[in-house]
PDB file of C-alpha atoms and ligand atoms in Angstrom:
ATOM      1  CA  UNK A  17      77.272  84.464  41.312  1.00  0.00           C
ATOM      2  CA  UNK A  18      77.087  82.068  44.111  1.00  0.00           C
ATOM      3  CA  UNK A  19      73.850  80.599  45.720  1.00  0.00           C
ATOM      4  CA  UNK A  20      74.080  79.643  49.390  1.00  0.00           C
ATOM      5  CA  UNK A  21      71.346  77.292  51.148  1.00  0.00           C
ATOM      6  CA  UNK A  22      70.860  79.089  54.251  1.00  0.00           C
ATOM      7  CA  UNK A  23      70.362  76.160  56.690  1.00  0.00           C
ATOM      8  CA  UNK A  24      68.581  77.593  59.046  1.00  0.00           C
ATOM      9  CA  UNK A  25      65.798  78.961  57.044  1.00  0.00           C
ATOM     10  CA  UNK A  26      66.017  76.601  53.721  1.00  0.00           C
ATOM     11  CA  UNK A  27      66.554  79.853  51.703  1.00  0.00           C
ATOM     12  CA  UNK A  28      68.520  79.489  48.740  1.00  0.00           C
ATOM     13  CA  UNK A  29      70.418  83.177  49.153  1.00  0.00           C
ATOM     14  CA  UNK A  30      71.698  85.034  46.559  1.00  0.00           C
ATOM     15  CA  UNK A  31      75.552  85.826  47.277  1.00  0.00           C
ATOM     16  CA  UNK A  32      74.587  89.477  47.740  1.00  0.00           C
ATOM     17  CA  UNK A  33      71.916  88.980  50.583  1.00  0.00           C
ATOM     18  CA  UNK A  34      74.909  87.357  52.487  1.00  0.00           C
ATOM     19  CA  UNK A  35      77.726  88.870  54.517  1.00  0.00           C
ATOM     20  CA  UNK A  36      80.725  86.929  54.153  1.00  0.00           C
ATOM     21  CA  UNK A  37      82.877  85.977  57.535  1.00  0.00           C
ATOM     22  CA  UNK A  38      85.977  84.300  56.725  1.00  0.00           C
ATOM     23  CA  UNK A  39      87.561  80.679  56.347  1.00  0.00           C
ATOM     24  CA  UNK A  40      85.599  78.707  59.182  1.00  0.00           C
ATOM     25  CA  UNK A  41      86.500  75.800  62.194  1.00  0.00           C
ATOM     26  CA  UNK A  42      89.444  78.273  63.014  1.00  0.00           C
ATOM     27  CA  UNK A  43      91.001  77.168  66.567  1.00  0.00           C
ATOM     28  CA  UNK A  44      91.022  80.427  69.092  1.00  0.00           C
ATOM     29  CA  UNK A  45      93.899  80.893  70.591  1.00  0.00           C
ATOM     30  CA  UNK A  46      93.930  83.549  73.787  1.00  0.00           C
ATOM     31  CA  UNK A  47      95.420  84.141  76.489  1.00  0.00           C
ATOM     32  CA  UNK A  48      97.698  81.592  77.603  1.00  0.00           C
ATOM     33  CA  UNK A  49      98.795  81.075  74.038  1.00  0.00           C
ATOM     34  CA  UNK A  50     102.045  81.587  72.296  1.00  0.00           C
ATOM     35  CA  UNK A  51     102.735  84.303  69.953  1.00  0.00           C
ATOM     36  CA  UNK A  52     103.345  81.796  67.173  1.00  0.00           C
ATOM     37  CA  UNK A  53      99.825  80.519  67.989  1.00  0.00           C
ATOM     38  CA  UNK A  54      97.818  83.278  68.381  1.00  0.00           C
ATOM     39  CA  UNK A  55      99.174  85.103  65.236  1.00  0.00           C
ATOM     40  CA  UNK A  56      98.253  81.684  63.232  1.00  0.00           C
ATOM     41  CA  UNK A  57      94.296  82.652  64.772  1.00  0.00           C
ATOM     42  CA  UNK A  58      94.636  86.417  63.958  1.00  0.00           C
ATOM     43  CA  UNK A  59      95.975  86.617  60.794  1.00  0.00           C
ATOM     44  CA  UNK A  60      97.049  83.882  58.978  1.00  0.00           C
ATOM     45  CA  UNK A  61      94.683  81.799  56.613  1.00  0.00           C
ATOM     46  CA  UNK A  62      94.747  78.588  54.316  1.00  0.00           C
ATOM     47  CA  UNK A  63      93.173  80.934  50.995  1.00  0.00           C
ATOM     48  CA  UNK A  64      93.181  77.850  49.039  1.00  0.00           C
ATOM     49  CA  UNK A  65      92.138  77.349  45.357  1.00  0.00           C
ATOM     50  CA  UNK A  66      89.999  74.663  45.464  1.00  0.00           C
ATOM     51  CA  UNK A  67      88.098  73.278  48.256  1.00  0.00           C
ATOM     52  CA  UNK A  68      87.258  75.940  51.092  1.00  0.00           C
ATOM     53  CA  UNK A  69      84.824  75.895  54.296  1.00  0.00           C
ATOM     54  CA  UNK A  70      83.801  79.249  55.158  1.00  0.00           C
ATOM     55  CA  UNK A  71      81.451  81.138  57.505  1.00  0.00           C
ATOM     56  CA  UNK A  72      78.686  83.581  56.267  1.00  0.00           C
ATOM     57  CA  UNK A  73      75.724  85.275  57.493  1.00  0.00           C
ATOM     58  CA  UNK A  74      72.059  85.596  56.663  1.00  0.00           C
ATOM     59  CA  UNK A  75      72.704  89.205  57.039  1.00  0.00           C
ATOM     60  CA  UNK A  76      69.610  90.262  54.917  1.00  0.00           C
ATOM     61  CA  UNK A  77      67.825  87.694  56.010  1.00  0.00           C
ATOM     62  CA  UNK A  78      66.892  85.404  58.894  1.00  0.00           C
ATOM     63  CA  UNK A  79      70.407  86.856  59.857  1.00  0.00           C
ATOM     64  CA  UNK A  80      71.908  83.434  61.438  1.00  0.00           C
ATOM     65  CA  UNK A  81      75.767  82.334  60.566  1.00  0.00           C
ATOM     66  CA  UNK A  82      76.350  79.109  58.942  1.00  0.00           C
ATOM     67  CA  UNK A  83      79.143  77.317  57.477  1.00  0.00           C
ATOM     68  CA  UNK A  84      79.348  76.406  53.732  1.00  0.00           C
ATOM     69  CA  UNK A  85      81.559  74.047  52.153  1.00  0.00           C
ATOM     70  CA  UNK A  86      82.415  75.282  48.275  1.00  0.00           C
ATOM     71  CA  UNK A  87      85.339  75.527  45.358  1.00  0.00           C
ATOM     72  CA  UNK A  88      86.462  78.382  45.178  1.00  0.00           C
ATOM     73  CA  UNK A  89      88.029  77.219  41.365  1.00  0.00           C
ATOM     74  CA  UNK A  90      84.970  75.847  40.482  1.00  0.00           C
ATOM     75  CA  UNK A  91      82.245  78.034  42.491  1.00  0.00           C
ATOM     76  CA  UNK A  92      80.811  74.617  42.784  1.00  0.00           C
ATOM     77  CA  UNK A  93      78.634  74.536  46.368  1.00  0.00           C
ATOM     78  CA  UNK A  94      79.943  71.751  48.129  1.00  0.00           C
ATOM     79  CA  UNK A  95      76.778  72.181  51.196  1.00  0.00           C
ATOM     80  CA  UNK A  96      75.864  74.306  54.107  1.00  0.00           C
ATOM     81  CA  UNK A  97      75.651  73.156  57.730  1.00  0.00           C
ATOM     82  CA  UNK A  98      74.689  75.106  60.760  1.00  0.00           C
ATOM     83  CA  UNK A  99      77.224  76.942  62.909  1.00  0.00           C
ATOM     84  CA  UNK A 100      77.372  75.486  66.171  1.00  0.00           C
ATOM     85  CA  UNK A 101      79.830  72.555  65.266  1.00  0.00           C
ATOM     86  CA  UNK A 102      83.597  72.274  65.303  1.00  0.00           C
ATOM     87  CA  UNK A 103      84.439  70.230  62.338  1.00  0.00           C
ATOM     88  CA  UNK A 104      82.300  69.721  58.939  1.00  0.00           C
ATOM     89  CA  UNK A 105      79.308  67.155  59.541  1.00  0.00           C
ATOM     90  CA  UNK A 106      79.623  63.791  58.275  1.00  0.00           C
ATOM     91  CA  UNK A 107      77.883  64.202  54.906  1.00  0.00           C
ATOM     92  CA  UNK A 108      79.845  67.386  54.022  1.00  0.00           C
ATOM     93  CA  UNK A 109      83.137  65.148  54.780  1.00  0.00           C
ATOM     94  CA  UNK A 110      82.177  62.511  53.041  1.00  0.00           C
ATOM     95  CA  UNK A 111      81.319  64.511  49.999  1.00  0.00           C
ATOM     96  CA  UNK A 112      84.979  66.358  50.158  1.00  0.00           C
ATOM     97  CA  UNK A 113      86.386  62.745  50.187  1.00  0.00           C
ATOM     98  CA  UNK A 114      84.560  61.828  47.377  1.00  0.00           C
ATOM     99  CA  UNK A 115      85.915  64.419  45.476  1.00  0.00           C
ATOM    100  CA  UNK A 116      89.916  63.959  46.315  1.00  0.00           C
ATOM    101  CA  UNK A 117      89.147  60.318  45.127  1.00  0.00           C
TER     102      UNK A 117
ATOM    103  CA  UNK B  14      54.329 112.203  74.943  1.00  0.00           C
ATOM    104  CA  UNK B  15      54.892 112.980  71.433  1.00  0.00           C
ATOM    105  CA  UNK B  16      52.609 112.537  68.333  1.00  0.00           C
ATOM    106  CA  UNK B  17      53.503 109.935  66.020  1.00  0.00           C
ATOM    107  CA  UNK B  18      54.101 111.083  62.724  1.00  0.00           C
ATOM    108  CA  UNK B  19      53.757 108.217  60.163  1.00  0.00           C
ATOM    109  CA  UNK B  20      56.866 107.951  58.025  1.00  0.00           C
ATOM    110  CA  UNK B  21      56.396 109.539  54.815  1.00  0.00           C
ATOM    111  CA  UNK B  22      52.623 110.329  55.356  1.00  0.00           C
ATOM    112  CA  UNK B  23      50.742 110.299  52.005  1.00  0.00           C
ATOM    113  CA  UNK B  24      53.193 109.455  50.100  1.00  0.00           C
ATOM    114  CA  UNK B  25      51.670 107.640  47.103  1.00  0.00           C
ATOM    115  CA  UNK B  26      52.753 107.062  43.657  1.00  0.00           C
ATOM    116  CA  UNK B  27      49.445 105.584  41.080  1.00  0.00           C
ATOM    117  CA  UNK B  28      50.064 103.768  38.301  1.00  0.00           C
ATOM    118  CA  UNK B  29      50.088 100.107  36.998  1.00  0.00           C
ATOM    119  CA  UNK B  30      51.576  99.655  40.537  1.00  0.00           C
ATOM    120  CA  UNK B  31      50.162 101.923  43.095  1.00  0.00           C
ATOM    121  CA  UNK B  32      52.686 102.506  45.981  1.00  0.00           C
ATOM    122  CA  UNK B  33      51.468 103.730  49.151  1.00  0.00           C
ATOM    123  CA  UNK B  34      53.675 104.185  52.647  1.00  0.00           C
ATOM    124  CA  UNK B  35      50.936 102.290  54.789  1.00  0.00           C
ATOM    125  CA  UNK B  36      50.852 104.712  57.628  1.00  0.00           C
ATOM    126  CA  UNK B  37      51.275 103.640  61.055  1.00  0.00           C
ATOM    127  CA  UNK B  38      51.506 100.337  61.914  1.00  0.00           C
ATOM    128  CA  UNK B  39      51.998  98.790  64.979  1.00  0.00           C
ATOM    129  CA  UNK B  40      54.547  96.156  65.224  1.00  0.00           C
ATOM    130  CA  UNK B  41      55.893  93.933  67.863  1.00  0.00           C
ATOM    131  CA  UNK B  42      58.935  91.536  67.632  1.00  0.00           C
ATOM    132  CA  UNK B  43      59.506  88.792  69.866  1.00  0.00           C
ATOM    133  CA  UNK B  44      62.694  86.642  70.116  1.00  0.00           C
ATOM    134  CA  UNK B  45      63.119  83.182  72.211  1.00  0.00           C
ATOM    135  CA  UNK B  46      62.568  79.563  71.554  1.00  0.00           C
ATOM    136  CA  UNK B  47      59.715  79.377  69.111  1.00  0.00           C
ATOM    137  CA  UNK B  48      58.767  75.884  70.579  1.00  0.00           C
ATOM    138  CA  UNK B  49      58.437  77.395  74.375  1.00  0.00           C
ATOM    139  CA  UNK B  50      56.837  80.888  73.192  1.00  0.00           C
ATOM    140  CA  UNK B  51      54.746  79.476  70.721  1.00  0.00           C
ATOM    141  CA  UNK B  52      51.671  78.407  73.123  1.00  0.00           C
ATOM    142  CA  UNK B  53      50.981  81.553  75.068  1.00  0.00           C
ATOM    143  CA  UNK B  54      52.286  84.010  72.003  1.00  0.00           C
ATOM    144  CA  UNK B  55      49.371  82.217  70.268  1.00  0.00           C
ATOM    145  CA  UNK B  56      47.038  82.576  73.136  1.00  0.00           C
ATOM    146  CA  UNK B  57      47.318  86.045  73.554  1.00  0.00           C
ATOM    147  CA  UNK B  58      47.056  87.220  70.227  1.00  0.00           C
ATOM    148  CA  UNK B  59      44.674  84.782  68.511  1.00  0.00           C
ATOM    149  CA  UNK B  60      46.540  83.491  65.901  1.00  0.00           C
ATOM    150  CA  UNK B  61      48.310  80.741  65.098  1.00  0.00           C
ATOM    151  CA  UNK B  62      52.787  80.037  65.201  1.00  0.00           C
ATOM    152  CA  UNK B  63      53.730  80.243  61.137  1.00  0.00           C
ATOM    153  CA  UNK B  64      55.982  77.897  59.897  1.00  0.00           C
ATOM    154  CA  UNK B  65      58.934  78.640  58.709  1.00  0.00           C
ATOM    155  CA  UNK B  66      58.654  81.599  56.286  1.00  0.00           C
ATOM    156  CA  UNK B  67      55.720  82.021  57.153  1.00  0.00           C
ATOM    157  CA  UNK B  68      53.184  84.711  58.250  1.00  0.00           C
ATOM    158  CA  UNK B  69      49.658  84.171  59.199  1.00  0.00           C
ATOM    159  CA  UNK B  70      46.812  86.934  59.156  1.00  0.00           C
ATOM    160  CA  UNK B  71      43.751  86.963  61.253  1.00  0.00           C
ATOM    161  CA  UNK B  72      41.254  89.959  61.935  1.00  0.00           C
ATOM    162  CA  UNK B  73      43.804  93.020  61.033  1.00  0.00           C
ATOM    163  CA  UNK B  74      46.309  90.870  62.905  1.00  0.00           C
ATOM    164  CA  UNK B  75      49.839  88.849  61.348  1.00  0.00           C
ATOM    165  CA  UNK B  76      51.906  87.369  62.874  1.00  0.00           C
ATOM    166  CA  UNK B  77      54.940  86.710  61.059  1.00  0.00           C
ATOM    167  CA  UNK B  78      58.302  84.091  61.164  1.00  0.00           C
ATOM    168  CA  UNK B  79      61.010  86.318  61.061  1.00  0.00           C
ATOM    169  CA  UNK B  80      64.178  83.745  62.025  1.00  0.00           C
ATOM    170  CA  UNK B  81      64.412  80.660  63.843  1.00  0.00           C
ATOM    171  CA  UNK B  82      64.157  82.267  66.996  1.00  0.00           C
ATOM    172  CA  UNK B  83      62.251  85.871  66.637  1.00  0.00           C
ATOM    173  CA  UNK B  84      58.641  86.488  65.416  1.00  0.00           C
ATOM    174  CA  UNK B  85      56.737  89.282  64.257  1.00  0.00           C
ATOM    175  CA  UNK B  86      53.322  90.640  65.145  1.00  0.00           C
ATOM    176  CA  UNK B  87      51.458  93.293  63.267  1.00  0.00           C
ATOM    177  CA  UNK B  88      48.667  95.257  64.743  1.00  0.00           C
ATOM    178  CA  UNK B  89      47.147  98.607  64.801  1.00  0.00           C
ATOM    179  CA  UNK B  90      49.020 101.164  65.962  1.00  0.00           C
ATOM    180  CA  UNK B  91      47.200 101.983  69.385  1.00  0.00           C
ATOM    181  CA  UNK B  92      47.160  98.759  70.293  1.00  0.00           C
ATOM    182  CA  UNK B  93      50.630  97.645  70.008  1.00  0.00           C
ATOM    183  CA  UNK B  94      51.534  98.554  73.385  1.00  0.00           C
ATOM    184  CA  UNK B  95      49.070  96.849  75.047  1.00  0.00           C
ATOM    185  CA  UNK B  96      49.788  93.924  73.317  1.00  0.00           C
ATOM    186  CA  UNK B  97      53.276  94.410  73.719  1.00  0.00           C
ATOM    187  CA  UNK B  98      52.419  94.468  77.693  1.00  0.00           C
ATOM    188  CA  UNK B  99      50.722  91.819  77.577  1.00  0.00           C
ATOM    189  CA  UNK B 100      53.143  89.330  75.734  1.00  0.00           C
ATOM    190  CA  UNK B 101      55.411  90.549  77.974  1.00  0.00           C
ATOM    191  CA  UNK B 102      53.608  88.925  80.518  1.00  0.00           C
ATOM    192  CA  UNK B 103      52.945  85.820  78.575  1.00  0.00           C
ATOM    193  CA  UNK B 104      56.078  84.685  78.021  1.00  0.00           C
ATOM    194  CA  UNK B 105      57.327  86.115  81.943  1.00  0.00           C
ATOM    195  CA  UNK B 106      58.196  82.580  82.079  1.00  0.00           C
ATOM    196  CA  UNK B 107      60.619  81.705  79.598  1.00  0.00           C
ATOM    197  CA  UNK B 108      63.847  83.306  78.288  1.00  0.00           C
ATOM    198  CA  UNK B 109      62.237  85.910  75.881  1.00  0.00           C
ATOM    199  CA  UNK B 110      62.317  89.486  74.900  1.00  0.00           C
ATOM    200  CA  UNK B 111      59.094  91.128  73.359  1.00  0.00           C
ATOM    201  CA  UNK B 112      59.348  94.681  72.291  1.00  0.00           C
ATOM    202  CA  UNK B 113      56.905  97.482  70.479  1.00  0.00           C
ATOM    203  CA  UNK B 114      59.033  98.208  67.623  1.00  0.00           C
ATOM    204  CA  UNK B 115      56.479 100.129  65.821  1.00  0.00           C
ATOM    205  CA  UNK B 116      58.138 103.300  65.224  1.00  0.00           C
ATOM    206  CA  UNK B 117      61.441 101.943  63.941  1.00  0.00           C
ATOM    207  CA  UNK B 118      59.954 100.463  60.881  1.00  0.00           C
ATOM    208  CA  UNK B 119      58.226 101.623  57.676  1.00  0.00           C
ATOM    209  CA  UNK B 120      55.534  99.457  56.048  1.00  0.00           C
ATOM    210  CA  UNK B 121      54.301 100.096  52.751  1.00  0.00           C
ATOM    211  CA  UNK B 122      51.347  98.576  50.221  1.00  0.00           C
ATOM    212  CA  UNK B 123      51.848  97.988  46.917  1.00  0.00           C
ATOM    213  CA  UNK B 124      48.562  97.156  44.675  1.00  0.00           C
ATOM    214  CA  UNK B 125      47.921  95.989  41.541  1.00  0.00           C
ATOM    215  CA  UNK B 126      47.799  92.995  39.244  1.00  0.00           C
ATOM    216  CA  UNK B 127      49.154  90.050  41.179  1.00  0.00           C
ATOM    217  CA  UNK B 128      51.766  89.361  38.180  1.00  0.00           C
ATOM    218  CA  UNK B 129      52.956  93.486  37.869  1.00  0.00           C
ATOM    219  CA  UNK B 130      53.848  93.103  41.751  1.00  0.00           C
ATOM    220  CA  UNK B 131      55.864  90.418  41.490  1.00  0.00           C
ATOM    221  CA  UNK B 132      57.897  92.109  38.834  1.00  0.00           C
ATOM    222  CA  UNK B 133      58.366  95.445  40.888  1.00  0.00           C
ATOM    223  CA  UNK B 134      59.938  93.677  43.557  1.00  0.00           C
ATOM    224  CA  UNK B 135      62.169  91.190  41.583  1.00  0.00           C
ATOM    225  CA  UNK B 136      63.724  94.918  40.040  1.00  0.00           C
ATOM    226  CA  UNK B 137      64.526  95.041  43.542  1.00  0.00           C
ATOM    227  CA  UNK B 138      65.437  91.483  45.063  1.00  0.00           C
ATOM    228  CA  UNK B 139      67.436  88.721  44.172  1.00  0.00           C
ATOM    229  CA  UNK B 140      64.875  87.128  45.986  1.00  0.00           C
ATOM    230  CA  UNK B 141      62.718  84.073  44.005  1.00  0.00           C
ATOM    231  CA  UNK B 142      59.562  85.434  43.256  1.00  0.00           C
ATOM    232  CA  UNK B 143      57.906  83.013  41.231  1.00  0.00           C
ATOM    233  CA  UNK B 144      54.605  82.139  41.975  1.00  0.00           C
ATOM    234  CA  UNK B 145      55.412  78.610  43.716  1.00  0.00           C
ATOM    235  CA  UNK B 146      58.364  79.720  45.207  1.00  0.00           C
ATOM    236  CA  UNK B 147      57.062  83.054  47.026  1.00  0.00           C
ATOM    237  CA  UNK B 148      53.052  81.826  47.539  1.00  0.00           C
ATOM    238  CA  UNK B 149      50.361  84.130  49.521  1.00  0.00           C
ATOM    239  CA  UNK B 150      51.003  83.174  53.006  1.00  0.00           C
ATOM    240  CA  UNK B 151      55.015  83.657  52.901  1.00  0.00           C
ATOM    241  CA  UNK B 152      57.260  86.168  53.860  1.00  0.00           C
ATOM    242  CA  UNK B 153      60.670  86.628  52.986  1.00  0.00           C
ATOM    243  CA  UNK B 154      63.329  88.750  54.196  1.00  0.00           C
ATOM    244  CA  UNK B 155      65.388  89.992  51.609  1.00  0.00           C
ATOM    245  CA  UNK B 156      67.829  92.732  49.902  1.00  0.00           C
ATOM    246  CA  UNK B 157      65.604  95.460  48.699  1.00  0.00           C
ATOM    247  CA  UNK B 158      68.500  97.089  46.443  1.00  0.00           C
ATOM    248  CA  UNK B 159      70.983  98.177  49.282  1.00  0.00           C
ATOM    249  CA  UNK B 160      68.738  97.876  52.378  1.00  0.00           C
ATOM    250  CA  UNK B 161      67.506  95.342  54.195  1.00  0.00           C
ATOM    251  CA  UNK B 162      63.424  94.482  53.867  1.00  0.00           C
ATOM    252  CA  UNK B 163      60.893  91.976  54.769  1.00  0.00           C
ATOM    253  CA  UNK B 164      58.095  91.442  51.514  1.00  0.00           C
ATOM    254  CA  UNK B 165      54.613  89.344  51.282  1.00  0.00           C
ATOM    255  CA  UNK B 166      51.811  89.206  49.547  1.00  0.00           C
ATOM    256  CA  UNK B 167      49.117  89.454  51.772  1.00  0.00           C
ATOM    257  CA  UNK B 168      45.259  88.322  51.756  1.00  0.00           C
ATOM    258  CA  UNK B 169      43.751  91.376  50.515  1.00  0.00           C
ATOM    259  CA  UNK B 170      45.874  90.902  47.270  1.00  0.00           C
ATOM    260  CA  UNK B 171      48.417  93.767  47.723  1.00  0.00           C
ATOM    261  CA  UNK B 172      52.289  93.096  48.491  1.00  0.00           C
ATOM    262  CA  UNK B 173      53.301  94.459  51.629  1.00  0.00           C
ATOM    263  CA  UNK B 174      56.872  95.798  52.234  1.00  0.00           C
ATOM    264  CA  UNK B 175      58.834  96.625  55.548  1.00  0.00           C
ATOM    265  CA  UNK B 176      62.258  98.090  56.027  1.00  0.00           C
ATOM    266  CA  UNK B 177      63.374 100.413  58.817  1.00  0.00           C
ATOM    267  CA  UNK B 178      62.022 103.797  59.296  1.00  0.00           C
ATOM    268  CA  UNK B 179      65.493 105.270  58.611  1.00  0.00           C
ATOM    269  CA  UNK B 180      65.574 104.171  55.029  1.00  0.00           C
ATOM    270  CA  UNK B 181      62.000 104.506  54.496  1.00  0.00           C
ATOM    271  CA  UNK B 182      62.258 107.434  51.968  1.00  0.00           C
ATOM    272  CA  UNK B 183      64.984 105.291  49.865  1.00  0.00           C
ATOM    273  CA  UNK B 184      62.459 102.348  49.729  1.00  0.00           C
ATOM    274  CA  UNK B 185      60.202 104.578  48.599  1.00  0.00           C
ATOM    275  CA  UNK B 186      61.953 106.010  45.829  1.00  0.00           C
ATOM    276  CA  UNK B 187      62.696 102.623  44.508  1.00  0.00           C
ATOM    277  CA  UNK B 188      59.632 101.369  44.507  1.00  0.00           C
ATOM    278  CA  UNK B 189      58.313 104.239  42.686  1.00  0.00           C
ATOM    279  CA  UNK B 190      61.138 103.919  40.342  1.00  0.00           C
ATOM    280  CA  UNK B 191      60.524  99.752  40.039  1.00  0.00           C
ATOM    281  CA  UNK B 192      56.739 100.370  39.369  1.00  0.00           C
ATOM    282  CA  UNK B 193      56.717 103.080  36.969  1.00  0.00           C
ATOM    283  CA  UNK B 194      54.861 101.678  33.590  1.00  0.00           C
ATOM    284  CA  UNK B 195      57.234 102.494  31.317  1.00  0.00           C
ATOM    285  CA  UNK B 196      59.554  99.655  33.466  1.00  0.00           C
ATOM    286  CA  UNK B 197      57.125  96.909  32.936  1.00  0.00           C
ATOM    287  CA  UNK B 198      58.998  93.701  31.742  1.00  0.00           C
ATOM    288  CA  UNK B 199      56.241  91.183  31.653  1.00  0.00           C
ATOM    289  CA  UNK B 200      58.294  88.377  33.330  1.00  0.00           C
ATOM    290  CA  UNK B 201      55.424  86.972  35.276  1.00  0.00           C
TER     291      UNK B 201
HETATM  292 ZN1   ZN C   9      68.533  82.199  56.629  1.00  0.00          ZN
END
């Protein structure tokens, strides 16, 4: 079972009172963009065993999306940030780089 | 105009746990930047902004933190659209919705020993429900089994319970189920 810190409202959620959205920091590709590109956004993603950032929702909750940074080998919970960034924070980073050390 | 029919009216279930749909409530949400709403939300309804996870009762009024950006005010019935009106106005001039969402929720009461409450809703949440974790004065939106719900235990002693009106008969039915004696665990 996997605990998620929700961020937003300092809840630490049970797995279940989340809605899962996906592997996160994707880059949109639209109109304008090449087929090669926007089938990369669409449908292909990394799936990895190990370390993962990912999106999920609050969705029984305060019902914000957030990012969270986890193992997917290890269910070990990396952290949680807030959505509105491009790239992990600096603390998340620098705890990923710890680890590959 | 219509009459409002509570949902599930007298629906009650005694026990160790008496469950009870609490009739109707009124209930008003309103979304927008907590920090620019706060002031004249708290003006016009007499109480004060909770804090995070919060709710905070006053004179058959709560008002309750339901995200980062919505609140929650509950009233009596026949007054919610007054109120509603006049939050409306209050907040005329920020970026904020206020609505009477009375009739698309169901509230219910739960009474009983503080420590038997507790245990009927953690049959039902994977919500923390220890005493230090989930304190008087807090509400927390949850899972109740499948559905959505808000839960807190309120002044008067007894744990009050939300979830929409639509699912208001399953919530029901498993918090009669949760509460029936022969359930009791004794966790608490
Ligand atoms: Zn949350």
């Amino acid at each position: 079972m996997l605990i998620l810190s929700c961020p937003y409202c300092g809840v630490a959620a049970d797995e279940t009172e989340l809605h899962p959205g996906g592997e996160g920091h994707l880059v949109r590709h639209g109109p304008g963009s090449s087929d090669d590109e926007f089938e990369s956004y669409l449908f292909l993603r990394r799936n990895p065993r190990g370390v993962h950032v990912e999106r999920w929702r609050h969705v029984h909750g305060c019902g914000k999306w957030f990012h969270a940074a986890r193992d997917t080998m290890t269910m070990e919970v990396i952290g949680t940030y807030p959505a509105q960034v491009s790239e992990p924070p600096s603390e998340i980073l620098n705890a990923l780089g710890a680890r590959s050390a | 105009m219509f009459d409002a029919t509570p949902p599930l009216a007298r629906a009650r279930q005694d026990g160790r746990v008496s469950v009870e749909c609490a009739g109707l409530t009124g209930m008003v949400t309103l979304r927008g930047d907590i920090a620019a709403i706060g002031e004249p939300v708290a003006d016009a309804t007499g109480l004060s902004i909770p804090d995070t996870l919060g709710i905070v009762e006053d004179g058959g009024r709560a008002l309750a933190w339901m995200s980062p950006d919505e609140l929650m005010l509950f009233c009596a019935y026949d007054e919610a659209e007054e109120i509603a009106a006049t939050l409306t106005a209050a907040t005329a001039e920020d970026h904020a919705l206020v609505a009477n969402v009375s009739d698309a929720r169901a509230m219910f009461e739960l009474s009983g020993e503080e420590a038997a409450l507790r245990e009927t809703l953690a049959k039902l949440t994977p919500a923390d429900l220890r005493p230090d974790a989930f304190p008087p004065g807090t509400i927390r939106r949850t899972r109740l089994a499948q559905v959505s719900g808000a839960i807190w235990l309120a002044e008067d002693g007894a744990m009050r319970v939300i979830c929409f009106r639509s699912v208001a008969d399953y919530v029901f039915s498993l918090l009669c189920h949760a509460a029936r004696p022969a359930a009791a665990v004794g966790h608490f």
